[in-house]
């Protein structure tokens, strides 16, 4: 299976959300990536449950919800009820990560764990069978449009090795600073899902940027 592309709605035009959701619906993209920030875990506040509910009404592709919040356990039911397909929590925000991942799966969602750039992938060894996706942050979480951290390639390769060795089917997602210059290298290193915010929505034609990052021909 080829890699998946998940445009991040954080970079969409919030005054034209329905238009931008339809752009993704009509494109070759695979998932909607939805960044929830609480102003505590990260130094920014984005959008929350009511806005995602409105997006879910129009979205025709799976919802990949990335929680950058403290105490995410409190909201697992709420995100399930609004239709999240993948629910990702931060390693750094979960003192009982094993329990949190099990609670997400118990609701029938794919359980994801995100790692900040400073968090080594080796820390996932003792929960390797408990998640369906690892979101490797390739920028410090909180803002779109930041520069990709090159160390990420090494983390992808190391994590790919750990997942292969464990024999699970967990996916590796890369989040932050992904664009036309690095998507192919990330896929080569072992990434399965690429999040792309500014490189999608700041492109002259978002559908073409999506095709390019899917490795599909773009008409001139
Ligand atoms: C950053 C978010 C990302 C963000 C990526 O905290 O988790 O999903 O939208 O934005 P770009 O693709 O612009 O780096
Ligand atoms: Zn994200």
mmCIF file with all atom_site columns, C-alpha atoms and ligand atoms in Angstrom:
data_model
loop_
_atom_site.group_PDB
_atom_site.id
_atom_site.type_symbol
_atom_site.label_atom_id
_atom_site.label_alt_id
_atom_site.label_comp_id
_atom_site.label_asym_id
_atom_site.label_entity_id
_atom_site.label_seq_id
_atom_site.pdbx_PDB_ins_code
_atom_site.Cartn_x
_atom_site.Cartn_y
_atom_site.Cartn_z
_atom_site.occupancy
_atom_site.B_iso_or_equiv
_atom_site.pdbx_formal_charge
_atom_site.auth_seq_id
_atom_site.auth_comp_id
_atom_site.auth_asym_id
_atom_site.auth_atom_id
_atom_site.pdbx_PDB_model_num
ATOM   1   C  CA  . UNK A 1 1   ? 0.000   0.000  0.000   1.00 0.00 ? 1   UNK A CA  1
ATOM   2   C  CA  . UNK A 1 2   ? 1.254   3.473  -0.802  1.00 0.00 ? 2   UNK A CA  1
ATOM   3   C  CA  . UNK A 1 3   ? 1.563   6.179  1.797   1.00 0.00 ? 3   UNK A CA  1
ATOM   4   C  CA  . UNK A 1 4   ? -1.372  8.234  3.057   1.00 0.00 ? 4   UNK A CA  1
ATOM   5   C  CA  . UNK A 1 5   ? -1.611  12.011 2.980   1.00 0.00 ? 5   UNK A CA  1
ATOM   6   C  CA  . UNK A 1 6   ? -3.431  13.922 5.698   1.00 0.00 ? 6   UNK A CA  1
ATOM   7   C  CA  . UNK A 1 7   ? -3.879  17.659 5.077   1.00 0.00 ? 7   UNK A CA  1
ATOM   8   C  CA  . UNK A 1 8   ? -3.883  19.579 8.366   1.00 0.00 ? 8   UNK A CA  1
ATOM   9   C  CA  . UNK A 1 9   ? -6.944  21.775 8.713   1.00 0.00 ? 9   UNK A CA  1
ATOM   10  C  CA  . UNK A 1 10  ? -4.920  24.069 10.995  1.00 0.00 ? 10  UNK A CA  1
ATOM   11  C  CA  . UNK A 1 11  ? -3.627  25.705 7.811   1.00 0.00 ? 11  UNK A CA  1
ATOM   12  C  CA  . UNK A 1 12  ? -7.082  26.026 6.205   1.00 0.00 ? 12  UNK A CA  1
ATOM   13  C  CA  . UNK A 1 13  ? -9.011  29.304 6.006   1.00 0.00 ? 13  UNK A CA  1
ATOM   14  C  CA  . UNK A 1 14  ? -11.216 29.129 9.108   1.00 0.00 ? 14  UNK A CA  1
ATOM   15  C  CA  . UNK A 1 15  ? -13.632 31.631 7.565   1.00 0.00 ? 15  UNK A CA  1
ATOM   16  C  CA  . UNK A 1 16  ? -14.083 29.242 4.627   1.00 0.00 ? 16  UNK A CA  1
ATOM   17  C  CA  . UNK A 1 17  ? -13.893 25.912 6.391   1.00 0.00 ? 17  UNK A CA  1
ATOM   18  C  CA  . UNK A 1 18  ? -16.595 24.177 4.382   1.00 0.00 ? 18  UNK A CA  1
ATOM   19  C  CA  . UNK A 1 19  ? -14.891 25.185 1.135   1.00 0.00 ? 19  UNK A CA  1
ATOM   20  C  CA  . UNK A 1 20  ? -11.548 23.825 2.352   1.00 0.00 ? 20  UNK A CA  1
ATOM   21  C  CA  . UNK A 1 21  ? -13.135 20.605 3.620   1.00 0.00 ? 21  UNK A CA  1
ATOM   22  C  CA  . UNK A 1 22  ? -14.704 20.100 0.174   1.00 0.00 ? 22  UNK A CA  1
ATOM   23  C  CA  . UNK A 1 23  ? -11.296 20.701 -1.431  1.00 0.00 ? 23  UNK A CA  1
ATOM   24  C  CA  . UNK A 1 24  ? -9.891  17.801 0.592   1.00 0.00 ? 24  UNK A CA  1
ATOM   25  C  CA  . UNK A 1 25  ? -12.975 15.649 -0.132  1.00 0.00 ? 25  UNK A CA  1
ATOM   26  C  CA  . UNK A 1 26  ? -12.479 16.123 -3.875  1.00 0.00 ? 26  UNK A CA  1
ATOM   27  C  CA  . UNK A 1 27  ? -8.710  15.528 -3.759  1.00 0.00 ? 27  UNK A CA  1
ATOM   28  C  CA  . UNK A 1 28  ? -6.400  12.507 -3.622  1.00 0.00 ? 28  UNK A CA  1
ATOM   29  C  CA  . UNK A 1 29  ? -5.829  13.078 0.110   1.00 0.00 ? 29  UNK A CA  1
ATOM   30  C  CA  . UNK A 1 30  ? -6.654  10.215 2.468   1.00 0.00 ? 30  UNK A CA  1
ATOM   31  C  CA  . UNK A 1 31  ? -7.461  11.683 5.887   1.00 0.00 ? 31  UNK A CA  1
ATOM   32  C  CA  . UNK A 1 32  ? -8.323  14.961 7.575   1.00 0.00 ? 32  UNK A CA  1
ATOM   33  C  CA  . UNK A 1 33  ? -5.711  15.859 10.213  1.00 0.00 ? 33  UNK A CA  1
ATOM   34  C  CA  . UNK A 1 34  ? -7.289  17.895 13.014  1.00 0.00 ? 34  UNK A CA  1
ATOM   35  C  CA  . UNK A 1 35  ? -5.035  19.612 15.574  1.00 0.00 ? 35  UNK A CA  1
ATOM   36  C  CA  . UNK A 1 36  ? -6.579  20.300 18.961  1.00 0.00 ? 36  UNK A CA  1
ATOM   37  C  CA  . UNK A 1 37  ? -4.447  22.617 21.150  1.00 0.00 ? 37  UNK A CA  1
ATOM   38  C  CA  . UNK A 1 38  ? -5.330  23.695 24.666  1.00 0.00 ? 38  UNK A CA  1
ATOM   39  C  CA  . UNK A 1 39  ? -2.892  26.527 25.383  1.00 0.00 ? 39  UNK A CA  1
ATOM   40  C  CA  . UNK A 1 40  ? -1.454  24.468 28.269  1.00 0.00 ? 40  UNK A CA  1
ATOM   41  C  CA  . UNK A 1 41  ? 0.302   21.462 26.742  1.00 0.00 ? 41  UNK A CA  1
ATOM   42  C  CA  . UNK A 1 42  ? 1.317   23.680 23.825  1.00 0.00 ? 42  UNK A CA  1
ATOM   43  C  CA  . UNK A 1 43  ? 1.634   27.479 23.682  1.00 0.00 ? 43  UNK A CA  1
ATOM   44  C  CA  . UNK A 1 44  ? -1.305  27.949 21.307  1.00 0.00 ? 44  UNK A CA  1
ATOM   45  C  CA  . UNK A 1 45  ? -5.067  27.404 21.208  1.00 0.00 ? 45  UNK A CA  1
ATOM   46  C  CA  . UNK A 1 46  ? -6.568  26.076 17.975  1.00 0.00 ? 46  UNK A CA  1
ATOM   47  C  CA  . UNK A 1 47  ? -10.106 24.663 17.848  1.00 0.00 ? 47  UNK A CA  1
ATOM   48  C  CA  . UNK A 1 48  ? -12.091 22.075 19.737  1.00 0.00 ? 48  UNK A CA  1
ATOM   49  C  CA  . UNK A 1 49  ? -15.108 19.851 19.778  1.00 0.00 ? 49  UNK A CA  1
ATOM   50  C  CA  . UNK A 1 50  ? -17.811 22.142 18.282  1.00 0.00 ? 50  UNK A CA  1
ATOM   51  C  CA  . UNK A 1 51  ? -15.622 23.055 15.303  1.00 0.00 ? 51  UNK A CA  1
ATOM   52  C  CA  . UNK A 1 52  ? -14.663 19.427 14.639  1.00 0.00 ? 52  UNK A CA  1
ATOM   53  C  CA  . UNK A 1 53  ? -18.348 18.493 14.829  1.00 0.00 ? 53  UNK A CA  1
ATOM   54  C  CA  . UNK A 1 54  ? -19.054 21.026 12.088  1.00 0.00 ? 54  UNK A CA  1
ATOM   55  C  CA  . UNK A 1 55  ? -16.170 19.675 9.982   1.00 0.00 ? 55  UNK A CA  1
ATOM   56  C  CA  . UNK A 1 56  ? -17.341 16.077 10.507  1.00 0.00 ? 56  UNK A CA  1
ATOM   57  C  CA  . UNK A 1 57  ? -20.714 16.931 8.942   1.00 0.00 ? 57  UNK A CA  1
ATOM   58  C  CA  . UNK A 1 58  ? -19.025 17.651 5.612   1.00 0.00 ? 58  UNK A CA  1
ATOM   59  C  CA  . UNK A 1 59  ? -15.901 15.491 5.710   1.00 0.00 ? 59  UNK A CA  1
ATOM   60  C  CA  . UNK A 1 60  ? -16.042 12.355 3.562   1.00 0.00 ? 60  UNK A CA  1
ATOM   61  C  CA  . UNK A 1 61  ? -12.693 10.914 4.677   1.00 0.00 ? 61  UNK A CA  1
ATOM   62  C  CA  . UNK A 1 62  ? -11.461 9.575  8.019   1.00 0.00 ? 62  UNK A CA  1
ATOM   63  C  CA  . UNK A 1 63  ? -10.837 12.075 10.817  1.00 0.00 ? 63  UNK A CA  1
ATOM   64  C  CA  . UNK A 1 64  ? -7.337  11.885 12.295  1.00 0.00 ? 64  UNK A CA  1
ATOM   65  C  CA  . UNK A 1 65  ? -7.532  13.848 15.540  1.00 0.00 ? 65  UNK A CA  1
ATOM   66  C  CA  . UNK A 1 66  ? -4.240  14.966 17.139  1.00 0.00 ? 66  UNK A CA  1
ATOM   67  C  CA  . UNK A 1 67  ? -4.769  16.013 20.755  1.00 0.00 ? 67  UNK A CA  1
ATOM   68  C  CA  . UNK A 1 68  ? -2.146  18.451 22.025  1.00 0.00 ? 68  UNK A CA  1
ATOM   69  C  CA  . UNK A 1 69  ? -3.859  18.755 25.382  1.00 0.00 ? 69  UNK A CA  1
ATOM   70  C  CA  . UNK A 1 70  ? -3.249  17.780 28.984  1.00 0.00 ? 70  UNK A CA  1
ATOM   71  C  CA  . UNK A 1 71  ? -5.397  15.022 30.487  1.00 0.00 ? 71  UNK A CA  1
ATOM   72  C  CA  . UNK A 1 72  ? -6.758  13.732 27.150  1.00 0.00 ? 72  UNK A CA  1
ATOM   73  C  CA  . UNK A 1 73  ? -8.529  10.831 28.906  1.00 0.00 ? 73  UNK A CA  1
ATOM   74  C  CA  . UNK A 1 74  ? -11.311 13.255 29.835  1.00 0.00 ? 74  UNK A CA  1
ATOM   75  C  CA  . UNK A 1 75  ? -12.287 13.696 26.189  1.00 0.00 ? 75  UNK A CA  1
ATOM   76  C  CA  . UNK A 1 76  ? -11.999 10.208 24.664  1.00 0.00 ? 76  UNK A CA  1
ATOM   77  C  CA  . UNK A 1 77  ? -15.774 9.695  24.658  1.00 0.00 ? 77  UNK A CA  1
ATOM   78  C  CA  . UNK A 1 78  ? -16.450 13.141 23.213  1.00 0.00 ? 78  UNK A CA  1
ATOM   79  C  CA  . UNK A 1 79  ? -14.080 12.610 20.284  1.00 0.00 ? 79  UNK A CA  1
ATOM   80  C  CA  . UNK A 1 80  ? -15.486 9.170  19.681  1.00 0.00 ? 80  UNK A CA  1
ATOM   81  C  CA  . UNK A 1 81  ? -19.018 10.543 19.606  1.00 0.00 ? 81  UNK A CA  1
ATOM   82  C  CA  . UNK A 1 82  ? -18.177 13.170 17.002  1.00 0.00 ? 82  UNK A CA  1
ATOM   83  C  CA  . UNK A 1 83  ? -16.718 10.538 14.677  1.00 0.00 ? 83  UNK A CA  1
ATOM   84  C  CA  . UNK A 1 84  ? -12.939 10.487 15.194  1.00 0.00 ? 84  UNK A CA  1
ATOM   85  C  CA  . UNK A 1 85  ? -11.380 7.478  13.431  1.00 0.00 ? 85  UNK A CA  1
ATOM   86  C  CA  . UNK A 1 86  ? -7.847  7.947  14.766  1.00 0.00 ? 86  UNK A CA  1
ATOM   87  C  CA  . UNK A 1 87  ? -7.318  9.537  18.175  1.00 0.00 ? 87  UNK A CA  1
ATOM   88  C  CA  . UNK A 1 88  ? -3.741  10.491 19.016  1.00 0.00 ? 88  UNK A CA  1
ATOM   89  C  CA  . UNK A 1 89  ? -2.532  11.549 22.447  1.00 0.00 ? 89  UNK A CA  1
ATOM   90  C  CA  . UNK A 1 90  ? 0.907   12.822 23.415  1.00 0.00 ? 90  UNK A CA  1
ATOM   91  C  CA  . UNK A 1 91  ? 3.331   10.543 25.219  1.00 0.00 ? 91  UNK A CA  1
ATOM   92  C  CA  . UNK A 1 92  ? 4.395   13.574 27.270  1.00 0.00 ? 92  UNK A CA  1
ATOM   93  C  CA  . UNK A 1 93  ? 0.796   14.271 28.400  1.00 0.00 ? 93  UNK A CA  1
ATOM   94  C  CA  . UNK A 1 94  ? -0.092  10.748 29.558  1.00 0.00 ? 94  UNK A CA  1
ATOM   95  C  CA  . UNK A 1 95  ? 1.175   9.415  32.901  1.00 0.00 ? 95  UNK A CA  1
ATOM   96  C  CA  . UNK A 1 96  ? -0.834  6.240  32.255  1.00 0.00 ? 96  UNK A CA  1
ATOM   97  C  CA  . UNK A 1 97  ? -0.292  5.852  28.529  1.00 0.00 ? 97  UNK A CA  1
ATOM   98  C  CA  . UNK A 1 98  ? -1.018  2.116  28.489  1.00 0.00 ? 98  UNK A CA  1
ATOM   99  C  CA  . UNK A 1 99  ? -4.449  2.700  30.019  1.00 0.00 ? 99  UNK A CA  1
ATOM   100 C  CA  . UNK A 1 100 ? -5.199  5.670  27.751  1.00 0.00 ? 100 UNK A CA  1
ATOM   101 C  CA  . UNK A 1 101 ? -4.376  3.729  24.580  1.00 0.00 ? 101 UNK A CA  1
ATOM   102 C  CA  . UNK A 1 102 ? -6.565  0.844  25.710  1.00 0.00 ? 102 UNK A CA  1
ATOM   103 C  CA  . UNK A 1 103 ? -9.427  3.234  26.445  1.00 0.00 ? 103 UNK A CA  1
ATOM   104 C  CA  . UNK A 1 104 ? -9.195  4.671  22.914  1.00 0.00 ? 104 UNK A CA  1
ATOM   105 C  CA  . UNK A 1 105 ? -9.214  1.220  21.323  1.00 0.00 ? 105 UNK A CA  1
ATOM   106 C  CA  . UNK A 1 106 ? -12.097 0.120  23.541  1.00 0.00 ? 106 UNK A CA  1
ATOM   107 C  CA  . UNK A 1 107 ? -14.168 2.809  21.803  1.00 0.00 ? 107 UNK A CA  1
ATOM   108 C  CA  . UNK A 1 108 ? -13.334 1.296  18.414  1.00 0.00 ? 108 UNK A CA  1
ATOM   109 C  CA  . UNK A 1 109 ? -10.959 4.067  17.341  1.00 0.00 ? 109 UNK A CA  1
ATOM   110 C  CA  . UNK A 1 110 ? -7.380  3.639  16.171  1.00 0.00 ? 110 UNK A CA  1
ATOM   111 C  CA  . UNK A 1 111 ? -5.104  4.598  19.051  1.00 0.00 ? 111 UNK A CA  1
ATOM   112 C  CA  . UNK A 1 112 ? -2.234  6.947  18.254  1.00 0.00 ? 112 UNK A CA  1
ATOM   113 C  CA  . UNK A 1 113 ? 0.665   8.187  20.336  1.00 0.00 ? 113 UNK A CA  1
ATOM   114 C  CA  . UNK A 1 114 ? 2.574   11.345 19.408  1.00 0.00 ? 114 UNK A CA  1
ATOM   115 C  CA  . UNK A 1 115 ? 6.194   12.003 20.371  1.00 0.00 ? 115 UNK A CA  1
ATOM   116 C  CA  . UNK A 1 116 ? 7.676   15.479 20.711  1.00 0.00 ? 116 UNK A CA  1
ATOM   117 C  CA  . UNK A 1 117 ? 10.998  15.980 18.908  1.00 0.00 ? 117 UNK A CA  1
ATOM   118 C  CA  . UNK A 1 118 ? 12.978  15.408 22.131  1.00 0.00 ? 118 UNK A CA  1
ATOM   119 C  CA  . UNK A 1 119 ? 11.250  12.131 23.043  1.00 0.00 ? 119 UNK A CA  1
ATOM   120 C  CA  . UNK A 1 120 ? 13.120  8.987  21.933  1.00 0.00 ? 120 UNK A CA  1
ATOM   121 C  CA  . UNK A 1 121 ? 11.171  6.299  20.079  1.00 0.00 ? 121 UNK A CA  1
ATOM   122 C  CA  . UNK A 1 122 ? 12.721  3.652  22.357  1.00 0.00 ? 122 UNK A CA  1
ATOM   123 C  CA  . UNK A 1 123 ? 10.330  4.823  25.119  1.00 0.00 ? 123 UNK A CA  1
ATOM   124 C  CA  . UNK A 1 124 ? 7.497   3.108  23.204  1.00 0.00 ? 124 UNK A CA  1
ATOM   125 C  CA  . UNK A 1 125 ? 8.970   -0.374 23.592  1.00 0.00 ? 125 UNK A CA  1
ATOM   126 C  CA  . UNK A 1 126 ? 6.772   -1.373 26.528  1.00 0.00 ? 126 UNK A CA  1
ATOM   127 C  CA  . UNK A 1 127 ? 3.526   -0.329 24.795  1.00 0.00 ? 127 UNK A CA  1
ATOM   128 C  CA  . UNK A 1 128 ? 4.476   -1.534 21.308  1.00 0.00 ? 128 UNK A CA  1
ATOM   129 C  CA  . UNK A 1 129 ? 1.369   -3.723 20.936  1.00 0.00 ? 129 UNK A CA  1
ATOM   130 C  CA  . UNK A 1 130 ? -1.030  -1.107 22.292  1.00 0.00 ? 130 UNK A CA  1
ATOM   131 C  CA  . UNK A 1 131 ? -1.127  1.478  19.500  1.00 0.00 ? 131 UNK A CA  1
ATOM   132 C  CA  . UNK A 1 132 ? -2.123  1.631  15.836  1.00 0.00 ? 132 UNK A CA  1
ATOM   133 C  CA  . UNK A 1 133 ? -0.158  4.750  14.924  1.00 0.00 ? 133 UNK A CA  1
ATOM   134 C  CA  . UNK A 1 134 ? 2.828   6.755  16.109  1.00 0.00 ? 134 UNK A CA  1
ATOM   135 C  CA  . UNK A 1 135 ? 2.869   10.441 15.216  1.00 0.00 ? 135 UNK A CA  1
ATOM   136 C  CA  . UNK A 1 136 ? 6.482   11.607 15.121  1.00 0.00 ? 136 UNK A CA  1
ATOM   137 C  CA  . UNK A 1 137 ? 6.536   15.372 15.593  1.00 0.00 ? 137 UNK A CA  1
ATOM   138 C  CA  . UNK A 1 138 ? 9.027   16.804 13.136  1.00 0.00 ? 138 UNK A CA  1
ATOM   139 C  CA  . UNK A 1 139 ? 8.536   20.311 14.586  1.00 0.00 ? 139 UNK A CA  1
ATOM   140 C  CA  . UNK A 1 140 ? 7.748   21.423 18.118  1.00 0.00 ? 140 UNK A CA  1
ATOM   141 C  CA  . UNK A 1 141 ? 3.960   21.132 18.385  1.00 0.00 ? 141 UNK A CA  1
ATOM   142 C  CA  . UNK A 1 142 ? 1.819   24.237 18.600  1.00 0.00 ? 142 UNK A CA  1
ATOM   143 C  CA  . UNK A 1 143 ? 2.120   25.979 15.263  1.00 0.00 ? 143 UNK A CA  1
ATOM   144 C  CA  . UNK A 1 144 ? 1.948   25.288 11.548  1.00 0.00 ? 144 UNK A CA  1
ATOM   145 C  CA  . UNK A 1 145 ? 4.524   26.474 9.061   1.00 0.00 ? 145 UNK A CA  1
ATOM   146 C  CA  . UNK A 1 146 ? 7.683   25.569 11.010  1.00 0.00 ? 146 UNK A CA  1
ATOM   147 C  CA  . UNK A 1 147 ? 10.947  24.156 9.730   1.00 0.00 ? 147 UNK A CA  1
ATOM   148 C  CA  . UNK A 1 148 ? 11.295  20.367 9.505   1.00 0.00 ? 148 UNK A CA  1
ATOM   149 C  CA  . UNK A 1 149 ? 13.732  18.837 12.028  1.00 0.00 ? 149 UNK A CA  1
ATOM   150 C  CA  . UNK A 1 150 ? 16.196  16.637 10.102  1.00 0.00 ? 150 UNK A CA  1
ATOM   151 C  CA  . UNK A 1 151 ? 16.793  14.229 12.984  1.00 0.00 ? 151 UNK A CA  1
ATOM   152 C  CA  . UNK A 1 152 ? 13.298  12.850 12.212  1.00 0.00 ? 152 UNK A CA  1
ATOM   153 C  CA  . UNK A 1 153 ? 14.624  10.559 9.430   1.00 0.00 ? 153 UNK A CA  1
ATOM   154 C  CA  . UNK A 1 154 ? 16.669  8.635  11.968  1.00 0.00 ? 154 UNK A CA  1
ATOM   155 C  CA  . UNK A 1 155 ? 13.688  8.349  14.308  1.00 0.00 ? 155 UNK A CA  1
ATOM   156 C  CA  . UNK A 1 156 ? 11.509  6.960  11.500  1.00 0.00 ? 156 UNK A CA  1
ATOM   157 C  CA  . UNK A 1 157 ? 14.089  4.305  10.643  1.00 0.00 ? 157 UNK A CA  1
ATOM   158 C  CA  . UNK A 1 158 ? 14.553  3.298  14.261  1.00 0.00 ? 158 UNK A CA  1
ATOM   159 C  CA  . UNK A 1 159 ? 10.802  3.106  14.900  1.00 0.00 ? 159 UNK A CA  1
ATOM   160 C  CA  . UNK A 1 160 ? 10.240  1.129  11.669  1.00 0.00 ? 160 UNK A CA  1
ATOM   161 C  CA  . UNK A 1 161 ? 12.756  -1.418 12.959  1.00 0.00 ? 161 UNK A CA  1
ATOM   162 C  CA  . UNK A 1 162 ? 11.014  -1.653 16.353  1.00 0.00 ? 162 UNK A CA  1
ATOM   163 C  CA  . UNK A 1 163 ? 7.571   -2.112 14.755  1.00 0.00 ? 163 UNK A CA  1
ATOM   164 C  CA  . UNK A 1 164 ? 8.829   -4.720 12.273  1.00 0.00 ? 164 UNK A CA  1
ATOM   165 C  CA  . UNK A 1 165 ? 10.562  -6.627 15.022  1.00 0.00 ? 165 UNK A CA  1
ATOM   166 C  CA  . UNK A 1 166 ? 7.412   -6.625 17.159  1.00 0.00 ? 166 UNK A CA  1
ATOM   167 C  CA  . UNK A 1 167 ? 5.379   -7.753 14.146  1.00 0.00 ? 167 UNK A CA  1
ATOM   168 C  CA  . UNK A 1 168 ? 2.592   -5.205 14.644  1.00 0.00 ? 168 UNK A CA  1
ATOM   169 C  CA  . UNK A 1 169 ? 0.938   -3.223 11.869  1.00 0.00 ? 169 UNK A CA  1
ATOM   170 C  CA  . UNK A 1 170 ? 1.291   0.194  13.532  1.00 0.00 ? 170 UNK A CA  1
ATOM   171 C  CA  . UNK A 1 171 ? 1.605   3.105  11.122  1.00 0.00 ? 171 UNK A CA  1
ATOM   172 C  CA  . UNK A 1 172 ? 4.202   5.860  11.335  1.00 0.00 ? 172 UNK A CA  1
ATOM   173 C  CA  . UNK A 1 173 ? 2.915   9.391  10.784  1.00 0.00 ? 173 UNK A CA  1
ATOM   174 C  CA  . UNK A 1 174 ? 5.108   12.459 10.317  1.00 0.00 ? 174 UNK A CA  1
ATOM   175 C  CA  . UNK A 1 175 ? 3.761   15.813 11.445  1.00 0.00 ? 175 UNK A CA  1
ATOM   176 C  CA  . UNK A 1 176 ? 5.323   19.191 10.795  1.00 0.00 ? 176 UNK A CA  1
ATOM   177 C  CA  . UNK A 1 177 ? 7.254   20.822 7.975   1.00 0.00 ? 177 UNK A CA  1
ATOM   178 C  CA  . UNK A 1 178 ? 6.358   18.168 5.396   1.00 0.00 ? 178 UNK A CA  1
ATOM   179 C  CA  . UNK A 1 179 ? 6.328   19.337 1.788   1.00 0.00 ? 179 UNK A CA  1
ATOM   180 C  CA  . UNK A 1 180 ? 7.477   18.745 -1.756  1.00 0.00 ? 180 UNK A CA  1
ATOM   181 C  CA  . UNK A 1 181 ? 11.166  18.724 -0.726  1.00 0.00 ? 181 UNK A CA  1
ATOM   182 C  CA  . UNK A 1 182 ? 11.026  15.914 1.853   1.00 0.00 ? 182 UNK A CA  1
ATOM   183 C  CA  . UNK A 1 183 ? 7.895   13.758 1.436   1.00 0.00 ? 183 UNK A CA  1
ATOM   184 C  CA  . UNK A 1 184 ? 9.614   11.133 -0.728  1.00 0.00 ? 184 UNK A CA  1
ATOM   185 C  CA  . UNK A 1 185 ? 12.605  10.823 1.607   1.00 0.00 ? 185 UNK A CA  1
ATOM   186 C  CA  . UNK A 1 186 ? 10.237  10.291 4.539   1.00 0.00 ? 186 UNK A CA  1
ATOM   187 C  CA  . UNK A 1 187 ? 8.372   7.536  2.707   1.00 0.00 ? 187 UNK A CA  1
ATOM   188 C  CA  . UNK A 1 188 ? 11.715  5.911  1.835   1.00 0.00 ? 188 UNK A CA  1
ATOM   189 C  CA  . UNK A 1 189 ? 12.703  6.023  5.509   1.00 0.00 ? 189 UNK A CA  1
ATOM   190 C  CA  . UNK A 1 190 ? 9.511   4.136  6.438   1.00 0.00 ? 190 UNK A CA  1
ATOM   191 C  CA  . UNK A 1 191 ? 6.727   6.700  6.962   1.00 0.00 ? 191 UNK A CA  1
ATOM   192 C  CA  . UNK A 1 192 ? 3.132   5.599  6.239   1.00 0.00 ? 192 UNK A CA  1
ATOM   193 C  CA  . UNK A 1 193 ? 1.184   8.823  6.794   1.00 0.00 ? 193 UNK A CA  1
ATOM   194 C  CA  . UNK A 1 194 ? 2.314   12.353 5.995   1.00 0.00 ? 194 UNK A CA  1
ATOM   195 C  CA  . UNK A 1 195 ? 0.601   15.360 7.562   1.00 0.00 ? 195 UNK A CA  1
ATOM   196 C  CA  . UNK A 1 196 ? 0.801   18.459 5.402   1.00 0.00 ? 196 UNK A CA  1
ATOM   197 C  CA  . UNK A 1 197 ? -0.652  21.786 6.517   1.00 0.00 ? 197 UNK A CA  1
ATOM   198 C  CA  . UNK A 1 198 ? 0.953   24.837 4.964   1.00 0.00 ? 198 UNK A CA  1
ATOM   199 C  CA  . UNK A 1 199 ? 2.346   22.893 2.012   1.00 0.00 ? 199 UNK A CA  1
ATOM   200 C  CA  . UNK A 1 200 ? -1.248  21.968 1.140   1.00 0.00 ? 200 UNK A CA  1
ATOM   201 C  CA  . UNK A 1 201 ? -3.300  25.063 1.881   1.00 0.00 ? 201 UNK A CA  1
ATOM   202 C  CA  . UNK A 1 202 ? -0.703  27.719 1.021   1.00 0.00 ? 202 UNK A CA  1
ATOM   203 C  CA  . UNK A 1 203 ? -0.124  26.126 -2.390  1.00 0.00 ? 203 UNK A CA  1
ATOM   204 C  CA  . UNK A 1 204 ? -1.582  27.942 -5.415  1.00 0.00 ? 204 UNK A CA  1
ATOM   205 C  CA  . UNK A 1 205 ? -3.671  24.825 -6.148  1.00 0.00 ? 205 UNK A CA  1
ATOM   206 C  CA  . UNK A 1 206 ? -4.053  22.641 -3.028  1.00 0.00 ? 206 UNK A CA  1
ATOM   207 C  CA  . UNK A 1 207 ? -5.310  19.642 -5.036  1.00 0.00 ? 207 UNK A CA  1
ATOM   208 C  CA  . UNK A 1 208 ? -2.100  19.714 -7.109  1.00 0.00 ? 208 UNK A CA  1
ATOM   209 C  CA  . UNK A 1 209 ? 0.098   19.947 -4.005  1.00 0.00 ? 209 UNK A CA  1
ATOM   210 C  CA  . UNK A 1 210 ? -1.751  16.917 -2.643  1.00 0.00 ? 210 UNK A CA  1
ATOM   211 C  CA  . UNK A 1 211 ? -1.204  14.985 -5.893  1.00 0.00 ? 211 UNK A CA  1
ATOM   212 C  CA  . UNK A 1 212 ? 2.488   15.861 -5.851  1.00 0.00 ? 212 UNK A CA  1
ATOM   213 C  CA  . UNK A 1 213 ? 2.918   14.632 -2.254  1.00 0.00 ? 213 UNK A CA  1
ATOM   214 C  CA  . UNK A 1 214 ? 1.020   11.442 -3.156  1.00 0.00 ? 214 UNK A CA  1
ATOM   215 C  CA  . UNK A 1 215 ? 3.556   10.859 -5.911  1.00 0.00 ? 215 UNK A CA  1
ATOM   216 C  CA  . UNK A 1 216 ? 0.932   11.286 -8.644  1.00 0.00 ? 216 UNK A CA  1
ATOM   217 C  CA  . UNK A 1 217 ? 1.436   13.193 -11.885 1.00 0.00 ? 217 UNK A CA  1
ATOM   218 C  CA  . UNK A 1 218 ? 0.321   16.834 -11.819 1.00 0.00 ? 218 UNK A CA  1
ATOM   219 C  CA  . UNK A 1 219 ? -0.892  18.348 -15.071 1.00 0.00 ? 219 UNK A CA  1
ATOM   220 C  CA  . UNK A 1 220 ? 0.959   21.467 -16.123 1.00 0.00 ? 220 UNK A CA  1
HETATM 221 C  C1  . LIG B 2 .   ? 1.731   21.281 14.726  1.00 0.00 ? 1   LIG B C1  1
HETATM 222 C  C2  . LIG B 2 .   ? 0.600   20.438 14.221  1.00 0.00 ? 1   LIG B C2  1
HETATM 223 C  C3  . LIG B 2 .   ? 0.675   20.118 12.793  1.00 0.00 ? 1   LIG B C3  1
HETATM 224 C  C4  . LIG B 2 .   ? 0.623   21.322 11.874  1.00 0.00 ? 1   LIG B C4  1
HETATM 225 C  C5  . LIG B 2 .   ? 1.555   21.013 10.745  1.00 0.00 ? 1   LIG B C5  1
HETATM 226 O  O1  . LIG B 2 .   ? 1.627   21.381 16.106  1.00 0.00 ? 1   LIG B O1  1
HETATM 227 O  O2  . LIG B 2 .   ? 0.518   19.210 14.924  1.00 0.00 ? 1   LIG B O2  1
HETATM 228 O  O3  . LIG B 2 .   ? -0.294  19.160 12.395  1.00 0.00 ? 1   LIG B O3  1
HETATM 229 O  O4  . LIG B 2 .   ? -0.652  21.597 11.362  1.00 0.00 ? 1   LIG B O4  1
HETATM 230 O  O5  . LIG B 2 .   ? 1.666   22.151 9.973   1.00 0.00 ? 1   LIG B O5  1
HETATM 231 P  P1  . LIG B 2 .   ? 2.711   22.276 8.789   1.00 0.00 ? 1   LIG B P1  1
HETATM 232 O  O6  . LIG B 2 .   ? 2.417   21.172 7.836   1.00 0.00 ? 1   LIG B O6  1
HETATM 233 O  O7  . LIG B 2 .   ? 2.410   23.642 8.239   1.00 0.00 ? 1   LIG B O7  1
HETATM 234 O  O8  . LIG B 2 .   ? 4.078   22.183 9.393   1.00 0.00 ? 1   LIG B O8  1
HETATM 235 ZN ZN1 . LIG B 2 .   ? -0.829  17.589 14.117  1.00 0.00 ? 2   LIG B ZN1 1
#
